[in-house]
């Protein structure tokens, strides 16, 4: 007997096959019984006519419990109303391994309980759908850069004392070399590889030991960071809008079933196409003030400010040229207004907030050194980074897209903790 | 004037364009001068006829130094002997930023010096070629699993006290939750996601605080780990041989120039096709003993043993069914010989050693618990992992492929430290 996965059933219509999977639900009348099964590649209904099944199968069916692993045998039948278009007219079922008192029942459970059972909760329809969207978006990220001739260069996680913000770093003993810190960003490193390969990106986990407890923060999250030599802030925003609209269109095209499972209204996503609207930080402050906010020029935008600004647009919104004092030391001073830098954030529509932070990088050795001093950082630690301005300095720009925030937006879910298999938050390290 | 990248010159034959890049070499006779330039996407020779260049260009040419960034303007000319098939008949050159006393000169440098200047060394032809092969292999990894319907599920880096080997873990303070440890493998986590998605993989950095100082060890390295539900040890080896031969063929097909730059003899790579030969550990010991080794049954194979075994084959070699005592607790006991487990290593040919370790996983709750106890591990820490055997246990298998070892083999380079942009070794955390 051929054993096939649910996603491959279409190639076996009319044939008798076996499918291995886990029991979702069962129901039975006196003469016919129904088993809905999942194998990770899809969902399958198996129909057991009492008079046609093999000896013992009807009794075995009666013992099935939620999440028991089973092998079902039967004939593949086309059925337009079935989830994947096929059903099984089953002749037999055997239990591969039992499941007694599975903790996650069809009734409601609290969030803490579900995250404590995250290793099992991942099997539920909704979590499976989110996981599939995340996986599709990751492949789309790689395809986007690969097709455009970018070279993927991995930045290190274990680093010396280098980063955006001291005090938000996880530290570990590193042999005889003292403390190492878990990278908050790969950017500084890929500025070096951009000089080797021209167009590069990194994609990997990043770490923030922030005590933030919001819907948009994880202590461990994945970030995609491209960096392009001989590209300025405008080129950078063009790349961002092309990239973000590509990710959205890939999800719309290839995750139809998953977005339906998540009850995502896809109409707002369908409107996401380059170019995106752009406003300056200074314009943003004026608008917020006009709407009654007491925010002053010079203050960073908060999540509520971002939501207020973004709600005027169907598209993601670029907010450009923030005050120097609220942004990282490596952003290039704006020649038209040296109080500001050549940076941009990208705010997702529908209140999902910042998904990208990007900037042109300071390529002037003296100015960069001055900023390092001004922020109280140790120039010795940054000597290799300063070298990039010493030997053939170059205009360059890049950005970081947060994977979990992007997936949360595309899936239409309010909290990013469900967008990663095993979320890490300040109060959660298990499972 | 259009500014184009070297890789796009073919679309501008006959046109006058500008190219931004870095100076590699210059030479000049009285009437003609040559500049070889790199922009990361390729190499370009620009030819300056003294009588045809703009005013001042000949003098500016004379000031060019290694790794200065420049803009060269000229006419794109097809030239079969040129690296990318095109040359520039240059009319102008301007220095974008100077480079004085670039540390890495065409003369020989010691390894320590080069790694201390890794951020600049990455620009050299050989390092660029290795970086491009690594990037291609990473894309090939993602394409391979994407095309086969695997779902990518990311495993956490920050974990509780769970792993293969205590004492080789990097630790960090995790808020009020005590110590967190940097993951040595994602496997245990993706066994959980395999029950959600059927066929999964993770790909990310992993960490070993080992004091190993060999050509094959880094403290931070990237690993690709697939895990398949309802697949046994044989299925697992079939997936491995299909995967490895796919990676090799992608590199042969799409990295021709890079492998030439690295002077890699590609003939041995061209022989790598599935299926791969398989021998048991017990056979391996008998062979080694026949060749005069004093290794005893029960000892783990060392690097020299692996080289001795692999040299008899053109293909990667599977060595299966190692003694239980030298392998991790989660490997499934071999029903035909319970002293051994259903595992395999995959040894690359040409002396490159182990690139894969894989196994069928112990899916029996009692046996797994017993092994956890026997190895002195804390069952409480593994309670979620044990749950996977409690609720619908399932036959499953997977493996881990080390990216850097695979890239070293395909590139034909002896030490894996050159296969990653910023290698981390016990004595190196900089740059």
Coordinates of C-alpha atoms in Angstrom, one line a residue, chain A residues 8 13 28 36 40 131 188 252 308 351 367 374 425:
Chain A
X8 CA -0.2 14.7 -2.7
X13 CA -7.6 9.9 -7.3
X28 CA -20.4 8.9 14.0
X36 CA -11.0 14.6 10.2
X40 CA 0.8 18.9 8.5
X131 CA 3.5 29.3 10.3
X188 CA 27.6 47.4 10.9
X252 CA -1.7 37.2 -1.5
X308 CA -2.3 58.5 13.9
X351 CA -2.3 50.5 12.7
X367 CA 31.8 63.2 11.3
X374 CA 29.2 62.4 21.2
X425 CA 9.6 37.5 26.0

